[in-house]
PDB file of C-alpha atoms and ligand atoms in Angstrom:
ATOM      1  CA  MET I   1     -21.181  19.404 -23.852  1.00 89.00           C
ATOM      2  CA  PRO I   2     -20.112  17.788 -20.533  1.00 96.00           C
ATOM      3  CA  ASP I   3     -17.294  19.389 -18.511  1.00 97.00           C
ATOM      4  CA  LEU I   4     -14.021  17.747 -19.420  1.00 98.00           C
ATOM      5  CA  TYR I   5     -11.376  16.322 -17.037  1.00 98.00           C
ATOM      6  CA  ALA I   6      -8.470  13.910 -17.491  1.00 98.00           C
ATOM      7  CA  VAL I   7      -5.638  12.077 -15.791  1.00 98.00           C
ATOM      8  CA  ILE I   8      -2.332  12.633 -17.551  1.00 98.00           C
ATOM      9  CA  GLY I   9       0.712  10.374 -17.206  1.00 96.00           C
ATOM     10  CA  ASN I  10       3.116   7.928 -18.818  1.00 95.00           C
ATOM     11  CA  PRO I  11       2.290   5.071 -18.500  1.00 92.00           C
ATOM     12  CA  ILE I  12      -1.423   5.556 -17.904  1.00 94.00           C
ATOM     13  CA  ALA I  13      -3.215   2.368 -19.034  1.00 92.00           C
ATOM     14  CA  HIS I  14      -3.188   0.968 -15.474  1.00 88.00           C
ATOM     15  CA  SER I  15      -4.881   4.064 -14.003  1.00 93.00           C
ATOM     16  CA  LYS I  16      -8.086   3.491 -12.056  1.00 96.00           C
ATOM     17  CA  SER I  17      -8.880   7.222 -11.953  1.00 97.00           C
ATOM     18  CA  PRO I  18     -11.325   7.194 -14.926  1.00 98.00           C
ATOM     19  CA  LEU I  19     -13.317   4.436 -13.209  1.00 97.00           C
ATOM     20  CA  ILE I  20     -13.298   6.222  -9.851  1.00 98.00           C
ATOM     21  CA  HIS I  21     -14.401   9.571 -11.302  1.00 98.00           C
ATOM     22  CA  ALA I  22     -17.084   7.907 -13.407  1.00 98.00           C
ATOM     23  CA  GLU I  23     -18.484   6.485 -10.165  1.00 98.00           C
ATOM     24  CA  PHE I  24     -18.242   9.837  -8.365  1.00 98.00           C
ATOM     25  CA  SER I  25     -20.026  11.701 -11.186  1.00 98.00           C
ATOM     26  CA  ARG I  26     -22.725   9.010 -11.391  1.00 98.00           C
ATOM     27  CA  GLN I  27     -23.277   9.234  -7.613  1.00 97.00           C
ATOM     28  CA  THR I  28     -23.532  13.025  -7.622  1.00 98.00           C
ATOM     29  CA  ASP I  29     -25.264  13.359 -10.997  1.00 97.00           C
ATOM     30  CA  GLN I  30     -22.603  15.560 -12.623  1.00 98.00           C
ATOM     31  CA  ASP I  31     -22.474  16.296 -16.330  1.00 97.00           C
ATOM     32  CA  MET I  32     -18.757  15.588 -16.816  1.00 98.00           C
ATOM     33  CA  ARG I  33     -16.382  13.383 -18.757  1.00 98.00           C
ATOM     34  CA  TYR I  34     -13.045  12.075 -17.433  1.00 98.00           C
ATOM     35  CA  GLU I  35     -10.424  10.521 -19.688  1.00 97.00           C
ATOM     36  CA  ALA I  36      -6.925   9.046 -19.467  1.00 98.00           C
ATOM     37  CA  LEU I  37      -4.264  10.884 -21.494  1.00 98.00           C
ATOM     38  CA  LEU I  38      -0.998   9.170 -22.383  1.00 98.00           C
ATOM     39  CA  VAL I  39       1.587  11.784 -23.360  1.00 97.00           C
ATOM     40  CA  PRO I  40       5.251  11.487 -24.386  1.00 98.00           C
ATOM     41  CA  LEU I  41       7.798  12.105 -21.635  1.00 97.00           C
ATOM     42  CA  ASP I  42       8.756  15.465 -23.211  1.00 98.00           C
ATOM     43  CA  GLY I  43       5.178  16.442 -24.065  1.00 98.00           C
ATOM     44  CA  PHE I  44       3.566  17.311 -20.736  1.00 98.00           C
ATOM     45  CA  SER I  45       3.212  21.110 -20.894  1.00 98.00           C
ATOM     46  CA  VAL I  46       2.128  21.086 -24.557  1.00 98.00           C
ATOM     47  CA  ALA I  47      -0.560  18.487 -23.791  1.00 98.00           C
ATOM     48  CA  VAL I  48      -1.851  20.459 -20.791  1.00 98.00           C
ATOM     49  CA  GLU I  49      -2.057  23.650 -22.847  1.00 97.00           C
ATOM     50  CA  ALA I  50      -3.927  21.870 -25.658  1.00 97.00           C
ATOM     51  CA  PHE I  51      -6.349  20.340 -23.153  1.00 98.00           C
ATOM     52  CA  ARG I  52      -7.010  23.757 -21.573  1.00 97.00           C
ATOM     53  CA  LYS I  53      -7.585  25.391 -24.969  1.00 95.00           C
ATOM     54  CA  PHE I  54     -10.032  22.601 -25.776  1.00 95.00           C
ATOM     55  CA  GLY I  55     -12.043  23.680 -22.711  1.00 96.00           C
ATOM     56  CA  GLY I  56     -10.722  21.178 -20.136  1.00 98.00           C
ATOM     57  CA  LYS I  57     -11.606  22.154 -16.558  1.00 98.00           C
ATOM     58  CA  GLY I  58      -9.031  20.175 -14.607  1.00 98.00           C
ATOM     59  CA  MET I  59      -6.555  17.322 -14.525  1.00 98.00           C
ATOM     60  CA  ASN I  60      -5.050  14.699 -12.297  1.00 98.00           C
ATOM     61  CA  VAL I  61      -1.320  14.270 -12.801  1.00 97.00           C
ATOM     62  CA  THR I  62       0.552  11.045 -12.218  1.00 94.00           C
ATOM     63  CA  ILE I  63       3.994   9.514 -12.778  1.00 88.00           C
ATOM     64  CA  PRO I  64       6.310  11.069 -13.952  1.00 91.00           C
ATOM     65  CA  PHE I  65       4.836  14.573 -14.295  1.00 95.00           C
ATOM     66  CA  LYS I  66       4.070  15.720 -10.721  1.00 94.00           C
ATOM     67  CA  LEU I  67       7.127  18.010 -10.532  1.00 92.00           C
ATOM     68  CA  GLU I  68       6.483  19.497 -13.958  1.00 97.00           C
ATOM     69  CA  ALA I  69       2.867  20.120 -12.981  1.00 97.00           C
ATOM     70  CA  CYS I  70       4.178  22.115 -10.043  1.00 97.00           C
ATOM     71  CA  LYS I  71       6.282  24.264 -12.380  1.00 97.00           C
ATOM     72  CA  ILE I  72       3.454  25.095 -14.816  1.00 98.00           C
ATOM     73  CA  SER I  73       1.008  26.062 -12.030  1.00 98.00           C
ATOM     74  CA  THR I  74       0.424  29.808 -11.718  1.00 98.00           C
ATOM     75  CA  ARG I  75      -0.734  29.360  -8.092  1.00 98.00           C
ATOM     76  CA  LEU I  76       0.030  26.616  -5.572  1.00 98.00           C
ATOM     77  CA  THR I  77      -1.759  25.548  -2.414  1.00 96.00           C
ATOM     78  CA  GLU I  78       0.468  25.307   0.686  1.00 92.00           C
ATOM     79  CA  ARG I  79       0.444  21.505   0.591  1.00 91.00           C
ATOM     80  CA  ALA I  80       1.586  21.565  -3.050  1.00 95.00           C
ATOM     81  CA  ALA I  81       4.210  24.263  -2.440  1.00 95.00           C
ATOM     82  CA  THR I  82       5.806  22.420   0.502  1.00 91.00           C
ATOM     83  CA  SER I  83       5.925  19.104  -1.341  1.00 90.00           C
ATOM     84  CA  GLN I  84       6.841  20.671  -4.714  1.00 91.00           C
ATOM     85  CA  ALA I  85       4.612  17.998  -6.300  1.00 92.00           C
ATOM     86  CA  VAL I  86       1.200  18.541  -7.896  1.00 96.00           C
ATOM     87  CA  ASN I  87      -1.347  15.803  -8.586  1.00 96.00           C
ATOM     88  CA  THR I  88      -4.374  18.049  -9.264  1.00 98.00           C
ATOM     89  CA  LEU I  89      -4.716  20.985 -11.641  1.00 98.00           C
ATOM     90  CA  VAL I  90      -7.736  23.309 -11.687  1.00 98.00           C
ATOM     91  CA  PHE I  91      -8.134  25.540 -14.757  1.00 98.00           C
ATOM     92  CA  ASP I  92      -9.948  28.825 -14.259  1.00 95.00           C
ATOM     93  CA  ASP I  93      -9.581  31.482 -16.975  1.00 90.00           C
ATOM     94  CA  ASP I  94      -5.843  32.289 -17.036  1.00 92.00           C
ATOM     95  CA  GLU I  95      -5.085  30.634 -13.712  1.00 97.00           C
ATOM     96  CA  ILE I  96      -3.694  27.140 -13.252  1.00 98.00           C
ATOM     97  CA  LEU I  97      -4.107  26.142  -9.619  1.00 98.00           C
ATOM     98  CA  GLY I  98      -1.817  23.310  -8.527  1.00 98.00           C
ATOM     99  CA  ASP I  99      -2.722  21.204  -5.508  1.00 98.00           C
ATOM    100  CA  ASN I 100      -1.595  17.934  -3.973  1.00 97.00           C
ATOM    101  CA  THR I 101      -4.364  15.712  -2.633  1.00 97.00           C
ATOM    102  CA  ASP I 102      -2.234  12.569  -2.062  1.00 96.00           C
ATOM    103  CA  GLY I 103      -1.515  13.446   1.569  1.00 96.00           C
ATOM    104  CA  ILE I 104      -5.061  14.271   2.576  1.00 97.00           C
ATOM    105  CA  GLY I 105      -6.085  11.050   0.820  1.00 98.00           C
ATOM    106  CA  LEU I 106      -3.662   9.006   2.918  1.00 98.00           C
ATOM    107  CA  VAL I 107      -4.568  10.754   6.156  1.00 98.00           C
ATOM    108  CA  ARG I 108      -8.324  10.295   5.561  1.00 98.00           C
ATOM    109  CA  ASP I 109      -7.830   6.635   4.769  1.00 98.00           C
ATOM    110  CA  ILE I 110      -5.792   6.038   7.927  1.00 98.00           C
ATOM    111  CA  SER I 111      -7.813   8.162  10.328  1.00 98.00           C
ATOM    112  CA  SER I 112     -11.381   7.769   8.988  1.00 97.00           C
ATOM    113  CA  ASN I 113     -11.598   4.549   6.969  1.00 97.00           C
ATOM    114  CA  LEU I 114      -9.158   2.509   9.074  1.00 98.00           C
ATOM    115  CA  ASP I 115     -10.071   4.424  12.256  1.00 97.00           C
ATOM    116  CA  PHE I 116      -6.398   4.565  13.287  1.00 98.00           C
ATOM    117  CA  MET I 117      -5.230   7.622  15.209  1.00 98.00           C
ATOM    118  CA  ILE I 118      -2.105   9.467  13.979  1.00 98.00           C
ATOM    119  CA  THR I 119      -1.868  12.033  16.777  1.00 98.00           C
ATOM    120  CA  GLY I 120       0.742  11.104  19.382  1.00 98.00           C
ATOM    121  CA  LYS I 121       1.983   8.103  17.382  1.00 98.00           C
ATOM    122  CA  ARG I 122       5.498   7.190  16.229  1.00 98.00           C
ATOM    123  CA  VAL I 123       5.285   7.265  12.439  1.00 98.00           C
ATOM    124  CA  LEU I 124       7.845   5.891   9.976  1.00 98.00           C
ATOM    125  CA  VAL I 125       7.594   6.998   6.324  1.00 98.00           C
ATOM    126  CA  MET I 126       9.745   4.901   3.983  1.00 98.00           C
ATOM    127  CA  GLY I 127      10.837   6.649   0.779  1.00 97.00           C
ATOM    128  CA  ALA I 128      11.638  10.206  -0.279  1.00 95.00           C
ATOM    129  CA  GLY I 129      10.108  10.383  -3.756  1.00 89.00           C
ATOM    130  CA  GLY I 130       7.014  12.217  -4.962  1.00 86.00           C
ATOM    131  CA  ALA I 131       4.566  10.131  -2.952  1.00 90.00           C
ATOM    132  CA  ALA I 132       6.469  10.527   0.330  1.00 94.00           C
ATOM    133  CA  ARG I 133       6.872  14.273  -0.109  1.00 92.00           C
ATOM    134  CA  GLY I 134       3.170  14.716  -0.755  1.00 92.00           C
ATOM    135  CA  VAL I 135       2.098  13.067   2.489  1.00 95.00           C
ATOM    136  CA  LEU I 136       4.511  14.615   4.997  1.00 96.00           C
ATOM    137  CA  LEU I 137       2.699  17.903   5.689  1.00 95.00           C
ATOM    138  CA  PRO I 138      -0.795  16.364   6.095  1.00 96.00           C
ATOM    139  CA  LEU I 139       0.707  13.719   8.416  1.00 97.00           C
ATOM    140  CA  LEU I 140       2.512  16.374  10.479  1.00 97.00           C
ATOM    141  CA  GLU I 141      -0.713  18.399  10.755  1.00 96.00           C
ATOM    142  CA  HIS I 142      -2.073  15.458  12.777  1.00 97.00           C
ATOM    143  CA  GLN I 143       0.783  15.946  15.269  1.00 98.00           C
ATOM    144  CA  PRO I 144       2.402  12.528  15.484  1.00 98.00           C
ATOM    145  CA  LYS I 145       4.799  12.133  18.423  1.00 98.00           C
ATOM    146  CA  VAL I 146       7.633  11.782  15.927  1.00 98.00           C
ATOM    147  CA  LEU I 147       7.831  11.316  12.165  1.00 98.00           C
ATOM    148  CA  THR I 148      10.897   9.469  10.915  1.00 98.00           C
ATOM    149  CA  ILE I 149      11.707   9.608   7.200  1.00 98.00           C
ATOM    150  CA  VAL I 150      13.886   6.720   6.055  1.00 98.00           C
ATOM    151  CA  ASN I 151      15.302   6.434   2.564  1.00 98.00           C
ATOM    152  CA  ARG I 152      17.728   4.145   0.741  1.00 98.00           C
ATOM    153  CA  THR I 153      19.590   7.272  -0.409  1.00 98.00           C
ATOM    154  CA  LYS I 154      19.845   8.911   3.009  1.00 98.00           C
ATOM    155  CA  GLN I 155      20.732  12.319   1.567  1.00 98.00           C
ATOM    156  CA  LYS I 156      17.176  12.651   0.204  1.00 97.00           C
ATOM    157  CA  ALA I 157      15.731  11.979   3.670  1.00 98.00           C
ATOM    158  CA  LEU I 158      17.983  14.771   4.970  1.00 98.00           C
ATOM    159  CA  GLU I 159      16.706  17.129   2.270  1.00 97.00           C
ATOM    160  CA  LEU I 160      13.114  16.372   3.248  1.00 96.00           C
ATOM    161  CA  TYR I 161      14.005  16.980   6.891  1.00 97.00           C
ATOM    162  CA  GLN I 162      15.280  20.455   5.918  1.00 96.00           C
ATOM    163  CA  ARG I 163      12.013  21.207   4.174  1.00 94.00           C
ATOM    164  CA  PHE I 164       9.637  19.881   6.851  1.00 95.00           C
ATOM    165  CA  PHE I 165      11.292  20.165  10.284  1.00 96.00           C
ATOM    166  CA  GLU I 166       9.457  23.408  11.077  1.00 96.00           C
ATOM    167  CA  TYR I 167       6.100  21.605  10.882  1.00 96.00           C
ATOM    168  CA  GLY I 168       6.778  19.009  13.587  1.00 97.00           C
ATOM    169  CA  PHE I 169       9.281  16.600  15.149  1.00 98.00           C
ATOM    170  CA  VAL I 170      10.947  15.065  12.075  1.00 98.00           C
ATOM    171  CA  ILE I 171      13.943  12.705  12.043  1.00 98.00           C
ATOM    172  CA  PRO I 172      15.839  11.744   8.856  1.00 98.00           C
ATOM    173  CA  ALA I 173      17.300   8.232   8.703  1.00 98.00           C
ATOM    174  CA  GLY I 174      18.912   5.517   6.630  1.00 98.00           C
ATOM    175  CA  TYR I 175      17.757   1.892   7.019  1.00 98.00           C
ATOM    176  CA  GLU I 176      20.924   1.174   9.028  1.00 98.00           C
ATOM    177  CA  ASP I 177      19.684   3.616  11.709  1.00 98.00           C
ATOM    178  CA  LEU I 178      16.406   1.753  12.355  1.00 98.00           C
ATOM    179  CA  PRO I 179      17.410  -1.239  14.557  1.00 98.00           C
ATOM    180  CA  GLY I 180      16.260  -0.662  18.147  1.00 97.00           C
ATOM    181  CA  HIS I 181      13.413   1.696  17.194  1.00 98.00           C
ATOM    182  CA  GLU I 182       9.699   0.855  17.227  1.00 98.00           C
ATOM    183  CA  PHE I 183       6.886   2.540  15.320  1.00 98.00           C
ATOM    184  CA  ASP I 184       3.090   2.566  15.633  1.00 98.00           C
ATOM    185  CA  ILE I 185       2.517   3.403  11.952  1.00 98.00           C
ATOM    186  CA  VAL I 186       4.872   2.309   9.153  1.00 98.00           C
ATOM    187  CA  ILE I 187       4.036   3.687   5.705  1.00 98.00           C
ATOM    188  CA  ASN I 188       5.693   2.247   2.621  1.00 98.00           C
ATOM    189  CA  ALA I 189       5.969   5.171   0.193  1.00 97.00           C
ATOM    190  CA  THR I 190       8.768   3.544  -1.799  1.00 96.00           C
ATOM    191  CA  SER I 191       8.273   2.028  -5.226  1.00 91.00           C
ATOM    192  CA  ALA I 192       9.877  -1.243  -4.021  1.00 93.00           C
ATOM    193  CA  SER I 193       6.546  -3.122  -4.058  1.00 89.00           C
ATOM    194  CA  LEU I 194       6.182  -2.353  -7.771  1.00 85.00           C
ATOM    195  CA  SER I 195       9.172  -4.632  -8.396  1.00 89.00           C
ATOM    196  CA  ASN I 196       8.151  -7.079  -5.669  1.00 92.00           C
ATOM    197  CA  GLU I 197      11.042  -6.017  -3.431  1.00 95.00           C
ATOM    198  CA  LEU I 198      11.271  -5.367   0.280  1.00 97.00           C
ATOM    199  CA  PRO I 199      13.323  -2.365   1.501  1.00 97.00           C
ATOM    200  CA  SER I 200      15.989  -3.404   4.024  1.00 97.00           C
ATOM    201  CA  LEU I 201      13.840  -3.148   7.128  1.00 98.00           C
ATOM    202  CA  PRO I 202      15.295  -4.680  10.290  1.00 98.00           C
ATOM    203  CA  PRO I 203      13.152  -6.930  12.515  1.00 98.00           C
ATOM    204  CA  GLY I 204      11.507  -5.438  15.595  1.00 98.00           C
ATOM    205  CA  ILE I 205      10.284  -2.109  14.210  1.00 98.00           C
ATOM    206  CA  PHE I 206       6.554  -2.784  14.590  1.00 98.00           C
ATOM    207  CA  ALA I 207       5.189  -1.775  18.006  1.00 98.00           C
ATOM    208  CA  ALA I 208       2.248  -3.629  19.583  1.00 97.00           C
ATOM    209  CA  GLU I 209      -1.057  -2.839  17.788  1.00 97.00           C
ATOM    210  CA  SER I 210       0.775  -1.173  14.902  1.00 98.00           C
ATOM    211  CA  LEU I 211      -0.411  -0.324  11.390  1.00 98.00           C
ATOM    212  CA  ALA I 212       1.537  -1.240   8.246  1.00 98.00           C
ATOM    213  CA  TYR I 213       0.368   0.765   5.238  1.00 98.00           C
ATOM    214  CA  ASP I 214       1.593   0.120   1.684  1.00 97.00           C
ATOM    215  CA  MET I 215       0.715   2.877  -0.804  1.00 96.00           C
ATOM    216  CA  MET I 216       0.944   0.312  -3.578  1.00 93.00           C
ATOM    217  CA  TYR I 217      -2.363  -1.257  -4.557  1.00 90.00           C
ATOM    218  CA  GLY I 218      -3.866  -3.780  -6.902  1.00 82.00           C
ATOM    219  CA  ASN I 219      -1.490  -6.740  -6.582  1.00 74.00           C
ATOM    220  CA  GLY I 220      -2.705  -8.399  -3.406  1.00 78.00           C
ATOM    221  CA  SER I 221      -0.260  -8.637  -0.507  1.00 89.00           C
ATOM    222  CA  THR I 222       3.151  -7.049  -1.077  1.00 94.00           C
ATOM    223  CA  PRO I 223       6.525  -8.183   0.341  1.00 97.00           C
ATOM    224  CA  PHE I 224       6.241  -5.274   2.801  1.00 98.00           C
ATOM    225  CA  LEU I 225       2.786  -6.311   4.062  1.00 97.00           C
ATOM    226  CA  LYS I 226       3.885  -9.951   4.328  1.00 97.00           C
ATOM    227  CA  PHE I 227       6.948  -8.889   6.341  1.00 98.00           C
ATOM    228  CA  ALA I 228       4.781  -6.655   8.565  1.00 98.00           C
ATOM    229  CA  ARG I 229       2.362  -9.505   9.292  1.00 97.00           C
ATOM    230  CA  GLN I 230       5.255 -11.845  10.197  1.00 97.00           C
ATOM    231  CA  GLN I 231       6.693  -9.121  12.422  1.00 98.00           C
ATOM    232  CA  GLY I 232       3.455  -8.734  14.390  1.00 97.00           C
ATOM    233  CA  ALA I 233       1.771  -5.673  12.846  1.00 98.00           C
ATOM    234  CA  THR I 234      -1.919  -6.108  13.660  1.00 98.00           C
ATOM    235  CA  HIS I 235      -3.381  -3.650  11.118  1.00 97.00           C
ATOM    236  CA  LEU I 236      -2.476  -3.987   7.438  1.00 97.00           C
ATOM    237  CA  SER I 237      -3.624  -1.921   4.479  1.00 96.00           C
ATOM    238  CA  ASP I 238      -2.851  -1.421   0.825  1.00 95.00           C
ATOM    239  CA  GLY I 239      -3.193   1.994  -0.894  1.00 96.00           C
ATOM    240  CA  ILE I 240      -6.612   1.642  -2.512  1.00 97.00           C
ATOM    241  CA  GLY I 241      -8.306   3.758   0.141  1.00 98.00           C
ATOM    242  CA  MET I 242      -5.702   6.501  -0.355  1.00 98.00           C
ATOM    243  CA  LEU I 243      -6.219   6.376  -4.111  1.00 97.00           C
ATOM    244  CA  VAL I 244      -9.979   6.825  -3.797  1.00 98.00           C
ATOM    245  CA  GLU I 245      -9.706   9.501  -1.082  1.00 98.00           C
ATOM    246  CA  GLN I 246      -7.197  11.599  -3.072  1.00 98.00           C
ATOM    247  CA  ALA I 247      -9.546  11.347  -6.058  1.00 98.00           C
ATOM    248  CA  ALA I 248     -12.477  12.470  -3.891  1.00 98.00           C
ATOM    249  CA  GLU I 249     -10.513  15.553  -2.792  1.00 98.00           C
ATOM    250  CA  SER I 250      -9.723  16.393  -6.450  1.00 98.00           C
ATOM    251  CA  PHE I 251     -13.397  15.915  -7.297  1.00 98.00           C
ATOM    252  CA  PHE I 252     -14.299  18.313  -4.485  1.00 98.00           C
ATOM    253  CA  LEU I 253     -11.848  20.934  -5.822  1.00 98.00           C
ATOM    254  CA  TRP I 254     -13.419  20.708  -9.276  1.00 98.00           C
ATOM    255  CA  ARG I 255     -17.121  20.210  -8.495  1.00 98.00           C
ATOM    256  CA  GLY I 256     -17.559  21.488  -4.906  1.00 98.00           C
ATOM    257  CA  LEU I 257     -19.170  18.168  -3.927  1.00 98.00           C
ATOM    258  CA  ARG I 258     -17.933  15.329  -1.720  1.00 97.00           C
ATOM    259  CA  PRO I 259     -18.740  11.920  -3.172  1.00 98.00           C
ATOM    260  CA  GLU I 260     -19.103   8.825  -1.017  1.00 98.00           C
ATOM    261  CA  THR I 261     -15.824   6.938  -1.044  1.00 98.00           C
ATOM    262  CA  GLU I 262     -16.718   3.750   0.823  1.00 97.00           C
ATOM    263  CA  PRO I 263     -18.654   2.020  -2.003  1.00 97.00           C
ATOM    264  CA  VAL I 264     -15.928   2.922  -4.500  1.00 97.00           C
ATOM    265  CA  ILE I 265     -13.184   1.495  -2.261  1.00 97.00           C
ATOM    266  CA  ALA I 266     -15.249  -1.682  -1.843  1.00 95.00           C
ATOM    267  CA  MET I 267     -15.753  -1.905  -5.599  1.00 95.00           C
ATOM    268  CA  LEU I 268     -11.988  -1.664  -6.283  1.00 93.00           C
ATOM    269  CA  ARG I 269     -10.717  -3.873  -3.501  1.00 86.00           C
ATOM    270  CA  PRO I 270     -10.437  -7.495  -4.593  1.00 73.00           C
ATOM    271  CA  GLU I 271     -12.164 -10.065  -2.385  1.00 65.00           C
ATOM    272  CA  THR I 272      -9.720 -11.528   0.137  1.00 54.00           C
TER     273      THR I 272
HETATM  274  P1  NDP K 301       9.417   7.733  -6.836  1.00 57.76           P
HETATM  275  O1  NDP K 301      10.051   7.051  -7.985  1.00 57.76           O
HETATM  276  O2  NDP K 301       9.316   9.224  -6.841  1.00 57.76           O
HETATM  277  O3  NDP K 301      10.225   7.364  -5.486  1.00 57.76           O
HETATM  278  C1  NDP K 301      10.620   6.060  -5.244  1.00 57.76           C
HETATM  279  C2  NDP K 301      11.164   5.921  -3.816  1.00 57.76           C
HETATM  280  O4  NDP K 301      11.270   4.535  -3.513  1.00 57.76           O
HETATM  281  C3  NDP K 301      12.553   6.532  -3.614  1.00 57.76           C
HETATM  282  O5  NDP K 301      12.598   7.090  -2.320  1.00 57.76           O
HETATM  283  C4  NDP K 301      13.474   5.291  -3.723  1.00 57.76           C
HETATM  284  O6  NDP K 301      14.665   5.426  -2.975  1.00 57.76           O
HETATM  285  C5  NDP K 301      12.600   4.246  -3.064  1.00 57.76           C
HETATM  286  N1  NDP K 301      12.914   2.872  -3.484  1.00 57.76           N
HETATM  287  C6  NDP K 301      12.727   2.306  -4.697  1.00 57.76           C
HETATM  288  N2  NDP K 301      13.087   1.002  -4.669  1.00 57.76           N
HETATM  289  C7  NDP K 301      13.512   0.738  -3.408  1.00 57.76           C
HETATM  290  C8  NDP K 301      14.026  -0.417  -2.746  1.00 57.76           C
HETATM  291  N3  NDP K 301      14.156  -1.589  -3.383  1.00 57.76           N
HETATM  292  N4  NDP K 301      14.353  -0.321  -1.449  1.00 57.76           N
HETATM  293  C9  NDP K 301      14.213   0.862  -0.789  1.00 57.76           C
HETATM  294  N5  NDP K 301      13.745   1.997  -1.353  1.00 57.76           N
HETATM  295  C10 NDP K 301      13.411   1.932  -2.649  1.00 57.76           C
HETATM  296  O7  NDP K 301       7.989   7.032  -6.662  1.00 57.76           O
HETATM  297  P2  NDP K 301       6.672   7.695  -6.043  1.00 57.76           P
HETATM  298  O8  NDP K 301       7.058   8.358  -4.768  1.00 57.76           O
HETATM  299  O9  NDP K 301       5.948   8.484  -7.039  1.00 57.76           O
HETATM  300  O10 NDP K 301       5.755   6.387  -5.747  1.00 57.76           O
HETATM  301  C11 NDP K 301       6.037   5.502  -4.675  1.00 57.76           C
HETATM  302  C12 NDP K 301       4.914   4.478  -4.527  1.00 57.76           C
HETATM  303  O11 NDP K 301       3.722   5.096  -4.068  1.00 57.76           O
HETATM  304  C13 NDP K 301       4.546   3.734  -5.801  1.00 57.76           C
HETATM  305  O12 NDP K 301       4.354   2.359  -5.475  1.00 57.76           O
HETATM  306  C14 NDP K 301       3.229   4.351  -6.215  1.00 57.76           C
HETATM  307  O13 NDP K 301       2.421   3.436  -6.939  1.00 57.76           O
HETATM  308  C15 NDP K 301       2.625   4.643  -4.838  1.00 57.76           C
HETATM  309  N6  NDP K 301       1.592   5.722  -4.863  1.00 57.76           N
HETATM  310  C16 NDP K 301       0.326   5.414  -4.434  1.00 57.76           C
HETATM  311  C17 NDP K 301      -0.657   6.372  -4.390  1.00 57.76           C
HETATM  312  C18 NDP K 301      -2.041   6.005  -3.919  1.00 57.76           C
HETATM  313  O14 NDP K 301      -2.966   6.803  -4.098  1.00 57.76           O
HETATM  314  N7  NDP K 301      -2.225   4.862  -3.306  1.00 57.76           N
HETATM  315  C19 NDP K 301      -0.392   7.768  -4.808  1.00 57.76           C
HETATM  316  C20 NDP K 301       0.981   8.006  -5.214  1.00 57.76           C
HETATM  317  C21 NDP K 301       1.913   7.000  -5.239  1.00 57.76           C
HETATM  318  P3  NDP K 301      15.972   6.169  -3.593  1.00 57.76           P
HETATM  319  O15 NDP K 301      15.738   7.631  -3.380  1.00 57.76           O
HETATM  320  O16 NDP K 301      17.106   5.642  -2.801  1.00 57.76           O
HETATM  321  O17 NDP K 301      16.026   5.810  -5.051  1.00 57.76           O
END
């Protein structure tokens, strides 16, 4: 019987994780199966328990269960504890280890795949939801010159500042505070692209040779990436690389092996 893994969420039909993990296990010759589990909004913990009892070895967790996954974990890694969001569960006897691989996925995509340095740069993270929280600590570990968190509801940016200021130079902001400031890396961690919207970014925020990164993937160029191109950002990326890199880190936690990510990113990225 192959080792059993799953991604759990609601909705889940759009998830590319089963495809990615099938590729990873084929590459590394692992005897494992990886499925997508759709569960009712009030059924997360029951579904996890049933999966564990059935012999499941681990899970990826996606919208809207990342906070709940944090609560049911019996042990958390530091990156999961600081973000209070879990996207990877590892089951080992009675222990449920909760980790968050979103941030390391983003940082690897930016620094290795896109070959763009984070250290010493002015970084703007847009959004204060689960995705934003998960990437702040890994970004700060690369010692940017300054990391500004901007959110539509400014209070949430302030709350994130309180949680992360001890890890680096962090500034909380509302969009109205941005005019007059330039950034080398602008990361869209809002869900605005999902509804084809552009957060209220002012002109002039992209420094020369800057990177615009949209965590959203799969729908071609987003309003944010179009705006960034018009505003002079020279490096543009969607979130496919992050998606594959976070999956690779989960795979490593479960199997102790690092799959090759480049061919999987190429496979998922539509021809431009
Ligand atoms: P959440 O629902 O937790 O957070 C949404 C955030 O977006 C909030 O900060 C919200 O602001 C902000 N927002 C929504 N609409 C707008 C708007 N029109 N203008 C400005 N801000 C807006 O979502 P997640 O954090 O879980 O996900 C965010 C995005 O990241 C999604 O597109 C998701 O697909 C992507 N993602 C990609 C991953 C990858 O591997 N590539 C991994 C994880 C996520 P407010 O607080 O004011 O409501």
